mmCIF file of C-alpha atoms in Angstrom:
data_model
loop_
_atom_site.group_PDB
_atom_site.id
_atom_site.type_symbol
_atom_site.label_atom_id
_atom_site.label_comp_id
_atom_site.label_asym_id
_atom_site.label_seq_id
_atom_site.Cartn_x
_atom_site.Cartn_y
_atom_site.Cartn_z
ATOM 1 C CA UNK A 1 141.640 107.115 147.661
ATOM 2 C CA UNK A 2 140.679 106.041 143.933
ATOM 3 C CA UNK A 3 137.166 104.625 142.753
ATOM 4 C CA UNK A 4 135.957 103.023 140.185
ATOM 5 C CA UNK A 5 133.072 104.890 138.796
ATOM 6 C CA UNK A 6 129.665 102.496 137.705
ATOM 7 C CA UNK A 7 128.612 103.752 134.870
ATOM 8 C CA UNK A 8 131.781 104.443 132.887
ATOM 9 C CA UNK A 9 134.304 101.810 134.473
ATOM 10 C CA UNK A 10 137.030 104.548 134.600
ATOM 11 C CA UNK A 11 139.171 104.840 137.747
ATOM 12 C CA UNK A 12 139.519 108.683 138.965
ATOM 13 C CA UNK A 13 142.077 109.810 141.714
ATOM 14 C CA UNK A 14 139.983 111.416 144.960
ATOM 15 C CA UNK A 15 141.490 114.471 145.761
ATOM 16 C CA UNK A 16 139.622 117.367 144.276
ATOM 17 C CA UNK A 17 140.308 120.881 145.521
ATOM 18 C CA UNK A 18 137.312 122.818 145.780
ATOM 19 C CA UNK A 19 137.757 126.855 146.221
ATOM 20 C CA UNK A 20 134.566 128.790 147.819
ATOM 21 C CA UNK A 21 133.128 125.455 149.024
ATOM 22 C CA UNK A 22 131.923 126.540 152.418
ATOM 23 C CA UNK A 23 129.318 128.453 150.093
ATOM 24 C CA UNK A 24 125.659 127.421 149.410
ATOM 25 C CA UNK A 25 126.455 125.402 146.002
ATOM 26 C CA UNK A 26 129.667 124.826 146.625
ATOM 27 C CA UNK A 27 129.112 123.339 150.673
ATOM 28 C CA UNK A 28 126.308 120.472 148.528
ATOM 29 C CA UNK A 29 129.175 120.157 145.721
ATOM 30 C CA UNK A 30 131.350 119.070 148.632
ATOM 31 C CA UNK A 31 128.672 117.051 150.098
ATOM 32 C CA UNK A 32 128.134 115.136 146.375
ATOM 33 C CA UNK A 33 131.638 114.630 146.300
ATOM 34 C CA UNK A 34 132.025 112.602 149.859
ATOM 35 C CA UNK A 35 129.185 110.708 148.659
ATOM 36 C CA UNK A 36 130.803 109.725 145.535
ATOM 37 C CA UNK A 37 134.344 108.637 147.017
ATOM 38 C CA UNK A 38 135.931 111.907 146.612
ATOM 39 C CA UNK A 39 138.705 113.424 149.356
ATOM 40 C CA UNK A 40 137.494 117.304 149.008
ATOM 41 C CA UNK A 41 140.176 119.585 150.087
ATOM 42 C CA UNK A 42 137.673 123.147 150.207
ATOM 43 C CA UNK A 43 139.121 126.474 150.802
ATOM 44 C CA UNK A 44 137.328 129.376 151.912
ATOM 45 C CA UNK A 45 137.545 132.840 153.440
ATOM 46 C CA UNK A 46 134.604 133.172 154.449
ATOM 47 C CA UNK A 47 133.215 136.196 152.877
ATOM 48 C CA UNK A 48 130.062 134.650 152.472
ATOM 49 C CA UNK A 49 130.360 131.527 155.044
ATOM 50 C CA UNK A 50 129.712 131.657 158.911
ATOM 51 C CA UNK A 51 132.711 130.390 161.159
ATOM 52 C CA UNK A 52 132.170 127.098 163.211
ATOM 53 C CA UNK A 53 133.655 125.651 165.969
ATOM 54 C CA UNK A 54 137.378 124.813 165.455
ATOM 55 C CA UNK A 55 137.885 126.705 162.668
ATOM 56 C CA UNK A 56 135.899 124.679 160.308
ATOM 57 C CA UNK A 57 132.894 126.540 158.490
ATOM 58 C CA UNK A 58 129.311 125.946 160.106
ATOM 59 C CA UNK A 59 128.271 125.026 156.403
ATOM 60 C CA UNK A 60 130.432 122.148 156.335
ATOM 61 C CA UNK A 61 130.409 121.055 160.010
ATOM 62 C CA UNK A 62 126.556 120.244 158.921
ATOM 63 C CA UNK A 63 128.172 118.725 155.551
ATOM 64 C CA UNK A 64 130.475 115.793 158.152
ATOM 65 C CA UNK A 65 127.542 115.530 160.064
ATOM 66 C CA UNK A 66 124.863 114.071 157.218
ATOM 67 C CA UNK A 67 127.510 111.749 155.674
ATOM 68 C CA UNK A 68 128.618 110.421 159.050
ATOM 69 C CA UNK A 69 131.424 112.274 160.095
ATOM 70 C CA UNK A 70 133.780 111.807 156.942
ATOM 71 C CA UNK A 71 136.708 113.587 156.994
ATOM 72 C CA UNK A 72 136.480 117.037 155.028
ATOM 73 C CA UNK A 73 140.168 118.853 154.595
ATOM 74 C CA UNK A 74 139.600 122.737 155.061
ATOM 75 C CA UNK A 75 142.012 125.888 154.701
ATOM 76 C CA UNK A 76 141.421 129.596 155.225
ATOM 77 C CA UNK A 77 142.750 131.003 152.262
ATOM 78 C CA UNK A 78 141.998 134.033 149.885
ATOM 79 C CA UNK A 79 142.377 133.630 145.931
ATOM 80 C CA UNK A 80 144.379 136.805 146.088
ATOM 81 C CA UNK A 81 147.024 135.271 148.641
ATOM 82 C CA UNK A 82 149.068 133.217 146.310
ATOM 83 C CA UNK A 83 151.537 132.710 148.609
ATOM 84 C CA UNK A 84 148.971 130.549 150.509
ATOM 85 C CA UNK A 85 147.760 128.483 147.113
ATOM 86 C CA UNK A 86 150.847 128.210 146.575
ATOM 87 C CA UNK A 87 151.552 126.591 149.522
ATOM 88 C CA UNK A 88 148.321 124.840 149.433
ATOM 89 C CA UNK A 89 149.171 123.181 146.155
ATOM 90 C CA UNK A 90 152.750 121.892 147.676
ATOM 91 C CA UNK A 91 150.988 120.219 150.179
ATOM 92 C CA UNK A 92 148.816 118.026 148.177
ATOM 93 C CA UNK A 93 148.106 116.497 144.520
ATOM 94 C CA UNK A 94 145.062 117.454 143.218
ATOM 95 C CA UNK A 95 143.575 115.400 140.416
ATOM 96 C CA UNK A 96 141.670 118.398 139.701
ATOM 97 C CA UNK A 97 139.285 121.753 140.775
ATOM 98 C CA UNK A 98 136.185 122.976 141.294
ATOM 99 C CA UNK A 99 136.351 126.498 141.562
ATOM 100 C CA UNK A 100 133.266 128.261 142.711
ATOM 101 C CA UNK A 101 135.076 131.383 145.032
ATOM 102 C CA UNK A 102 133.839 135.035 143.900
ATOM 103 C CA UNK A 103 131.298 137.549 144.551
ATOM 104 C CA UNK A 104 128.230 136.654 143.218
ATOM 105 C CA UNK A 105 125.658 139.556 143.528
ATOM 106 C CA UNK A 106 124.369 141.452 140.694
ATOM 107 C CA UNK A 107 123.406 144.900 142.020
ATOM 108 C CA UNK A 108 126.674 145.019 143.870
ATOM 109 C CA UNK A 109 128.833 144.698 140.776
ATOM 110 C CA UNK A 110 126.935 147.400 139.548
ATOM 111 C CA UNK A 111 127.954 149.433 142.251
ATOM 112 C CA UNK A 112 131.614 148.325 143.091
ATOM 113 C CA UNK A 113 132.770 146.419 139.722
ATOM 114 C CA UNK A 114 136.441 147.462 139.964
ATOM 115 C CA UNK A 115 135.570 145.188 143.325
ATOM 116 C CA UNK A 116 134.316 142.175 141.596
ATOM 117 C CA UNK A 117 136.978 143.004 138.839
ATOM 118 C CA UNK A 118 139.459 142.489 140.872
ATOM 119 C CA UNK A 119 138.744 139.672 143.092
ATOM 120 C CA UNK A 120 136.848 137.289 140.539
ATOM 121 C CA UNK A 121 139.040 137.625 137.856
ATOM 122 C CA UNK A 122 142.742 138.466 139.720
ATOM 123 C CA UNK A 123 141.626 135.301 142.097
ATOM 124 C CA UNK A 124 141.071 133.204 138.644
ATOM 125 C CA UNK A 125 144.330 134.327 136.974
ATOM 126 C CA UNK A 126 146.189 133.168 140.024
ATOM 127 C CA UNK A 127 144.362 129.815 140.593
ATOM 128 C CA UNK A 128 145.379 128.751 136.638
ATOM 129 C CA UNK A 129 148.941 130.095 137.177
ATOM 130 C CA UNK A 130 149.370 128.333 139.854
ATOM 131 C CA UNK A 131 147.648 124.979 138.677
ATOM 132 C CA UNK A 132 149.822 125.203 135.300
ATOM 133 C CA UNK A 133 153.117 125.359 137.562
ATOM 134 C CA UNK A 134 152.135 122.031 140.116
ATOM 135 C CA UNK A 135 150.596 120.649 137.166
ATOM 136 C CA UNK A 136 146.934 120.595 137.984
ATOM 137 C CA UNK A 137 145.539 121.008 134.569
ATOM 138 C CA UNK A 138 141.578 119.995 134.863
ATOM 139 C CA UNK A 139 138.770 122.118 136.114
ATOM 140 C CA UNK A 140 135.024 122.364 136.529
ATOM 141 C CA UNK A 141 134.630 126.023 136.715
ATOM 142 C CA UNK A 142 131.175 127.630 138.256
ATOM 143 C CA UNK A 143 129.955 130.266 135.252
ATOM 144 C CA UNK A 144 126.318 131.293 134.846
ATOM 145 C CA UNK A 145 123.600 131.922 132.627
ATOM 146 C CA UNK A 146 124.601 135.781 132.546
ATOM 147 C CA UNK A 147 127.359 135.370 129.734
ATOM 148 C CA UNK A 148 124.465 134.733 127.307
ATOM 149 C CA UNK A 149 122.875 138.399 127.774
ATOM 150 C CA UNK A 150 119.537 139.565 126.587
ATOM 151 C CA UNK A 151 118.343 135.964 124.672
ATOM 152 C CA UNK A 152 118.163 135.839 121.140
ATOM 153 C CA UNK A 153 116.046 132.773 121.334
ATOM 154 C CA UNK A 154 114.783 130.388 123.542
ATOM 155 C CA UNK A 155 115.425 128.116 125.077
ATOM 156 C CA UNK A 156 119.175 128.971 125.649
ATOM 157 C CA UNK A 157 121.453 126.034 124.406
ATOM 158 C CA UNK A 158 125.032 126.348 124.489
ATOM 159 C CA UNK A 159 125.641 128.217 120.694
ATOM 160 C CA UNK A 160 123.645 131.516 121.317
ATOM 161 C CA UNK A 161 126.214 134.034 121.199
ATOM 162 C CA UNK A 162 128.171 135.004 124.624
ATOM 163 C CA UNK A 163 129.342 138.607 126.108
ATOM 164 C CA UNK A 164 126.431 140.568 125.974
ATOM 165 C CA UNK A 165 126.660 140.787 129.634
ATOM 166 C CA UNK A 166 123.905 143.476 131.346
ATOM 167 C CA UNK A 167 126.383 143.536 134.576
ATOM 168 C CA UNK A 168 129.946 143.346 135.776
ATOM 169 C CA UNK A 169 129.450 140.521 137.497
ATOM 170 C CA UNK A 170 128.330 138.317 133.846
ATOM 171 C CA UNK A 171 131.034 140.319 132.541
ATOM 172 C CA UNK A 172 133.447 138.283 135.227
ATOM 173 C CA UNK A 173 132.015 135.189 134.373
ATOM 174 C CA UNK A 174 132.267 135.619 130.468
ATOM 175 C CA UNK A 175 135.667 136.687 130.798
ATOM 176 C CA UNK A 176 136.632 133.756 132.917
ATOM 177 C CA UNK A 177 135.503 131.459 130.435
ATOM 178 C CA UNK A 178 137.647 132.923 127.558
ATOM 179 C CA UNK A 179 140.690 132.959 129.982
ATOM 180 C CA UNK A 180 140.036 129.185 130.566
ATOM 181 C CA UNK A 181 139.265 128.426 127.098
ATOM 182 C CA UNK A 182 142.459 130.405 125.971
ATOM 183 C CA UNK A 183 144.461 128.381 127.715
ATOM 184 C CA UNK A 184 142.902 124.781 127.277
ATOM 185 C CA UNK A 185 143.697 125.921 123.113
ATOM 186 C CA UNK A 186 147.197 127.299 124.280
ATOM 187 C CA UNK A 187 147.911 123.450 126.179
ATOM 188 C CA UNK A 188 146.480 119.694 125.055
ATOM 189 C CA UNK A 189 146.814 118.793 128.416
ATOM 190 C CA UNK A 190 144.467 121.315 129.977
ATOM 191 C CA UNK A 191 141.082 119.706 130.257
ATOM 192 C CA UNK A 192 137.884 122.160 131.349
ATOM 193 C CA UNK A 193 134.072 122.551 131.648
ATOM 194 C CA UNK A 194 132.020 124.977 132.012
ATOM 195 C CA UNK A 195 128.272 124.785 133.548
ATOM 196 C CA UNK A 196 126.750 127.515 133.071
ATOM 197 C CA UNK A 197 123.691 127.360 135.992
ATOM 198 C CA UNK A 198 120.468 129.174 135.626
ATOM 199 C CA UNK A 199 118.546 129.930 139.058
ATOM 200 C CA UNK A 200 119.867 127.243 142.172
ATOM 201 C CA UNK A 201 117.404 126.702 144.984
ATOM 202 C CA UNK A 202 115.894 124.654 147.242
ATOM 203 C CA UNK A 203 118.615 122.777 150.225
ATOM 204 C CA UNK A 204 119.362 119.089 150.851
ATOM 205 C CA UNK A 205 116.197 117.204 152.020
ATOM 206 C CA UNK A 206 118.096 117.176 155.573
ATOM 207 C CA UNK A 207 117.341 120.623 155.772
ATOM 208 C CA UNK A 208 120.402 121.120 157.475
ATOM 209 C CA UNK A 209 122.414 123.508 154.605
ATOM 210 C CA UNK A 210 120.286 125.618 152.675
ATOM 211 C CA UNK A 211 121.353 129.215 151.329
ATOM 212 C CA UNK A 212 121.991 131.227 154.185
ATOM 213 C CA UNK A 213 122.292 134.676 152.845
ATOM 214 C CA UNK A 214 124.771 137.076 155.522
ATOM 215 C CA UNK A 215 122.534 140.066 155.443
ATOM 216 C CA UNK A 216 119.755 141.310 152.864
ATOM 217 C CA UNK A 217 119.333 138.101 150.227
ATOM 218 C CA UNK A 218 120.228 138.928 146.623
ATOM 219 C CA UNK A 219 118.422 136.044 145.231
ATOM 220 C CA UNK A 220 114.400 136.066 144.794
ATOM 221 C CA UNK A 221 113.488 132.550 146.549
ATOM 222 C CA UNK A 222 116.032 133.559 149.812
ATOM 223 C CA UNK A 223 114.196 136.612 149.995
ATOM 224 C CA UNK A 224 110.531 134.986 149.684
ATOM 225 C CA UNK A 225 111.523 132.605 152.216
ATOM 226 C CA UNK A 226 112.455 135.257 154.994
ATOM 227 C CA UNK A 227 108.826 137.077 153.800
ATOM 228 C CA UNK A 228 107.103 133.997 154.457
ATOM 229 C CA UNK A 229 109.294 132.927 158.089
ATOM 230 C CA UNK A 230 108.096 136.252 159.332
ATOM 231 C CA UNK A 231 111.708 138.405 158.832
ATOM 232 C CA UNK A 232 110.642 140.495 156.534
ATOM 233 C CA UNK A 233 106.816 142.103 155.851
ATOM 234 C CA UNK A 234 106.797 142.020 152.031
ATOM 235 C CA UNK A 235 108.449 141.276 148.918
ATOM 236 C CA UNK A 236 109.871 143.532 146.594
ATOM 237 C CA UNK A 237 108.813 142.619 143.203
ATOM 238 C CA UNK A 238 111.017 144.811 140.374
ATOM 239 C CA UNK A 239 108.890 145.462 137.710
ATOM 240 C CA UNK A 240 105.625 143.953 136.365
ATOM 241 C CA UNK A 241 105.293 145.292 133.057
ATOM 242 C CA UNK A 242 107.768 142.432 131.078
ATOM 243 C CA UNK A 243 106.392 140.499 128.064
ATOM 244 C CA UNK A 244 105.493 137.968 130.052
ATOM 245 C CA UNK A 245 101.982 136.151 130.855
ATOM 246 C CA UNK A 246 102.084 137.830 134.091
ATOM 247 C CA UNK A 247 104.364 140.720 133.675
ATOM 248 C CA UNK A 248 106.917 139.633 135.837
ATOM 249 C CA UNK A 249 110.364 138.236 134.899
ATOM 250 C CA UNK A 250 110.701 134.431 134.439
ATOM 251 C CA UNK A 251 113.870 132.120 134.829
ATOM 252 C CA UNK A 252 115.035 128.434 135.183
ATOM 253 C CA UNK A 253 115.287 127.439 138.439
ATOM 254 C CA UNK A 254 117.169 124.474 139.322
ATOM 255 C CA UNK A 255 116.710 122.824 142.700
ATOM 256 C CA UNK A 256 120.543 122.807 144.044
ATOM 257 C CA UNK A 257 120.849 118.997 144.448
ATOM 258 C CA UNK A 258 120.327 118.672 140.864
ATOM 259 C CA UNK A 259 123.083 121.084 140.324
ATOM 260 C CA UNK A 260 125.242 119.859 142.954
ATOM 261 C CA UNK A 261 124.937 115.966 141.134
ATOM 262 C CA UNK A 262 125.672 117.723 137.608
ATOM 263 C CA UNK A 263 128.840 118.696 138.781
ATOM 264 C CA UNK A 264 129.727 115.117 139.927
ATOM 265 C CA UNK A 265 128.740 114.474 136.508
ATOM 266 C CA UNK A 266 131.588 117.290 134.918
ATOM 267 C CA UNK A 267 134.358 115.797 137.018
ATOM 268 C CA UNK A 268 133.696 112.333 135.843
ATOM 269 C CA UNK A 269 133.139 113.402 131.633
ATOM 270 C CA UNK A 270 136.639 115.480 132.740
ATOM 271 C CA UNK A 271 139.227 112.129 133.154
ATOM 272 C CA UNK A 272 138.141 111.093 129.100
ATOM 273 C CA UNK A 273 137.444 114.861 128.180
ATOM 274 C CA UNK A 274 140.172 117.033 126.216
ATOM 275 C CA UNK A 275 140.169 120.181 125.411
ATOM 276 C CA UNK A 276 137.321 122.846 127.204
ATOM 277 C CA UNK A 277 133.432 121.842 126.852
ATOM 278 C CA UNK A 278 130.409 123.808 128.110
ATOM 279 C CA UNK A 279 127.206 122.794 129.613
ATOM 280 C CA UNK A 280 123.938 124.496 130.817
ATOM 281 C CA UNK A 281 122.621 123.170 133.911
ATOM 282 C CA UNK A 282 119.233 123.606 133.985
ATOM 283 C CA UNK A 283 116.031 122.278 134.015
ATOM 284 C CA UNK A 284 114.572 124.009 130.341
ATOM 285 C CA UNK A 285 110.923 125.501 132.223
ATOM 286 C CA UNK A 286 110.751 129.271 132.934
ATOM 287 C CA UNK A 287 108.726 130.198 136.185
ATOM 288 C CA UNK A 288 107.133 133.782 137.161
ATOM 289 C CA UNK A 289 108.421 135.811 139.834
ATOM 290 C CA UNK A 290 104.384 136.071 140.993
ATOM 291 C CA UNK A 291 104.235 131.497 139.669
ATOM 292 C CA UNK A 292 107.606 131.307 142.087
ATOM 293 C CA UNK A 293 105.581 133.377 145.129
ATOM 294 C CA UNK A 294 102.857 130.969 144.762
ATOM 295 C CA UNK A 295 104.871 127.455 144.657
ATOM 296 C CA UNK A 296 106.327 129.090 148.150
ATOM 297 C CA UNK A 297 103.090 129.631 149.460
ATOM 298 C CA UNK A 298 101.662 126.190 148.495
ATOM 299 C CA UNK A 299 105.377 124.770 150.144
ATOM 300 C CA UNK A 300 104.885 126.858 153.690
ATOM 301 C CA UNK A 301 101.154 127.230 153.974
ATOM 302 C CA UNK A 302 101.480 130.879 154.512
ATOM 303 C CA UNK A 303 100.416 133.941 152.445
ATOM 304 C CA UNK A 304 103.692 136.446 150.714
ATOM 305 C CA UNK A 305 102.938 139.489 150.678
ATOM 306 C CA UNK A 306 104.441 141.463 147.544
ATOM 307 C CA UNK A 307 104.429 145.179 146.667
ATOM 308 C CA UNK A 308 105.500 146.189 143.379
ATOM 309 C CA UNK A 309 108.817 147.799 143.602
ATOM 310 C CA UNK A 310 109.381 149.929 140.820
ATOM 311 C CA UNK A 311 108.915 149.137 136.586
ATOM 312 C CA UNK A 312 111.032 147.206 134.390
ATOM 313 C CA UNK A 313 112.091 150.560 133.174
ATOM 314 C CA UNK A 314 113.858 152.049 136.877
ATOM 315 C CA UNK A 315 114.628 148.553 137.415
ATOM 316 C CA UNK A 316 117.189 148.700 134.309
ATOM 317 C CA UNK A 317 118.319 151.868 135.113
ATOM 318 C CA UNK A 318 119.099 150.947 138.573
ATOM 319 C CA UNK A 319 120.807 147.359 137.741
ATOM 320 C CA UNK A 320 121.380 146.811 134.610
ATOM 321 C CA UNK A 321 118.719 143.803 134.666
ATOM 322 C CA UNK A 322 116.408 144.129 131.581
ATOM 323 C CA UNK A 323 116.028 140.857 130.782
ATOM 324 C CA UNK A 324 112.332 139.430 130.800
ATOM 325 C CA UNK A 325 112.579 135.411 130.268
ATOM 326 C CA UNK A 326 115.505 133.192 130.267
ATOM 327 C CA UNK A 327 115.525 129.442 130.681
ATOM 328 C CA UNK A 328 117.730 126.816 129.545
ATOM 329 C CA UNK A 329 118.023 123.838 127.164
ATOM 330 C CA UNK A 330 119.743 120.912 129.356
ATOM 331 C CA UNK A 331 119.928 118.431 125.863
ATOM 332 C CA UNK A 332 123.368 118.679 125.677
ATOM 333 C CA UNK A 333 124.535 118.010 129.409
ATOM 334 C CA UNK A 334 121.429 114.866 129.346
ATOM 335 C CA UNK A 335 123.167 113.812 126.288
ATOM 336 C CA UNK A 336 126.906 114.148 126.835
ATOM 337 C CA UNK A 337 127.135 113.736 130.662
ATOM 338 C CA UNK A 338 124.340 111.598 130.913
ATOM 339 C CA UNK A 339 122.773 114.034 133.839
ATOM 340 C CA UNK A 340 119.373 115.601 133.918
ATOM 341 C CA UNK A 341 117.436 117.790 136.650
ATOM 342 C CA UNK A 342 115.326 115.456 138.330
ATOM 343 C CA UNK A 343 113.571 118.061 141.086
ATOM 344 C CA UNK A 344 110.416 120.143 140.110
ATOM 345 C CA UNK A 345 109.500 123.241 141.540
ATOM 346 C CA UNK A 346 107.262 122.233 144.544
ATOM 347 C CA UNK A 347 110.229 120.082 145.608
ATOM 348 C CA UNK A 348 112.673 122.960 145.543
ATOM 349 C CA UNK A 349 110.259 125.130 147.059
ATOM 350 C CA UNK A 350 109.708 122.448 149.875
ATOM 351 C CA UNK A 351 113.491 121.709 150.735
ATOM 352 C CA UNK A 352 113.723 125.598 151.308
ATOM 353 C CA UNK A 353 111.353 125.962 153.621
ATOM 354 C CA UNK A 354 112.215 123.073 155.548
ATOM 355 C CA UNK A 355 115.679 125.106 155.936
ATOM 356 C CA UNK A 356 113.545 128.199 156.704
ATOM 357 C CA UNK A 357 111.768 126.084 159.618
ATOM 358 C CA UNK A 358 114.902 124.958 161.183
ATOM 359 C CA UNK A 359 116.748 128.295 160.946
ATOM 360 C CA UNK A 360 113.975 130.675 161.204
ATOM 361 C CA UNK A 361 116.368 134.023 162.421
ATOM 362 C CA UNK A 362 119.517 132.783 159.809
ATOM 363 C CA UNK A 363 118.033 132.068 156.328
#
């Protein structure tokens, strides 16, 4: 399948492999990409995905069923099994990748980095090998707002210095970017970006995929959703003595829709784009921990209970996680990809508890 995209008249090949896409941004990536004309092949091993009938994740079962049963292509494989990518890439042509497999939680990496070591970076390393030898040479890759560290200014834009990384897990995604940068200066035909998200939430207005966290949620709005659904009694709130109007930490969140369309966005600046870019994708407004609470509460109609965990201080020393506001500035992407966050916060907060509604003892 080929299409010939609106705005920019350019004709892209469909088949796009996307790796960790039975995963909560990467299960709406795949759903953006149907939508758009795309043939996502997704690979998963579900570390972080529940199992659905025949084999196929229950994240993108859901995915078929909202854009009418399309046909979505799905493997079991592991990053660190290269015989199976390897095999993978034999059996089709990809015009390009997504790549959004890893571990993703914070406090963990503190705990077990030779872990996240190991599978986000060895997993990486073998994914570019093995694109460079079938040819494969363009990629959207999923990096974060951790490379940037403790801010220097605000709002973020894309030249504040990188690697100041408070965790192992920024560390991974830092070091992921220089490996793909590396190489996109080592070969003219590699072609890459880089979106480095703040804070996804929210679901598709469906309600029918929606973070669905496999155990205690590492993520604040997962966590206030299960408070307010009745899962959990309270909310832990780390630390309330930040330079902030309310003493709580503030970030960018991004309703996941938004970020799901910028990446649509990536793959489309990627057929005209040479060399490796970088984009933030987020919305450029910092919210409270205690403004984020509220939102929820006006969203579900039901009080959150919070306690006060423990002070910026233990929190540090605990998880490396000093830092008290961070939020982006989205010119560049709005100027170079032509894509801008359109969700506000009482729509994210909305879409996410529609989710919680429909799945009150899984979200």
């Amino acid at each position: 399948m080929r299409r010939a995209d609106t705005q920019t008249g350019s004709t892209m090949a469909g088949k796009v492999l996307v790796t960790g896409g039975a995963g909560y941004i990467g299960s709406h990536c795949v759903l953006e990409l149907l939508e758009a004309g795309y043939e996502p092949v997704v690979i998963d091993n579900f570390h972080n995905a529940i199992r659905g009938v025949n084999g196929l994740p229950e994240s993108l079962q859901r995915v078929r069923e909202i854009v009418g049963n399309k046909k979505i292509e799905f493997e079991e494989v592991d990053l660190l099994d290269r015989a199976a990518l390897n095999s993978l890439f034999d059996k089709h042509k990809f015009s390009a990748v997504m790549h959004f497999a890893g571990l993703k939680a914070v406090g963990e990496s503190v705990e077990k980095p030779l872990m996240y070591y190991k599978v986000n970076l060895t997993g990486t390393i073998q994914l570019l090998e093995i694109m460079n030898t079938h040819g494969v040479k363009k990629i959207v890759f999923s990096s974060s707002a951790t490379v940037y560290g403790d801010p220097k200014y605000l709002p973020l834009d894309e030249k504040h210095p990188v690697g100041g990384c408070t965790n192992p897990y920024g560390k991974t995604k830092y070091f992921i970017e220089e490996m793909i940068m590396d190489q996109c200066k080592a070969d003219e035909e590699w072609s890459a970006i880089l979106l480095r998200y703040f804070n996804p939430i929210g679901a598709h207005i469906s309600g029918r995929i929606g973070e669905d966290p496999q155990g205690i949620p590492n993520n604040l709005m997962p966590y206030v959703s299960q408070v307010a659904v009745g899962r959990r009694e309270h909310l832990n709130v780390f630390g309330n003595d930040y330079n902030t109007p309310d003493g709580t930490g503030v970030r960018d969140y991004i309703h996941i829709v938004d970020l799901a369309k910028g990446h649509i966005a990536a793959l489309i600046k990627l057929q005209t784009s040479s060399s490796c870019k970088v984009y933030n994708l987020g919305t450029g407004v910092g919210y409270s921990v205690l403004q984020m609470v509220t939102a929820m509460e006006r969203a579900s109609g039901k009080k959150i209970p919070y306690k006060i965990a423990y002070t910026k201080k233990q929190w540090t020393v605990f998880f490396f996680c000093h830092v008290a506001t961070c939020y982006a500035d989205p010119t560049l992407a709005k100027e170079d990809l032509g894509w801008k966050a359109e969700f506000g916060l009482d729509r994210m907060c909305e879409d996410l508890w529609r989710v919680a509604v429909l799945k009150p003892n899984r979200v």
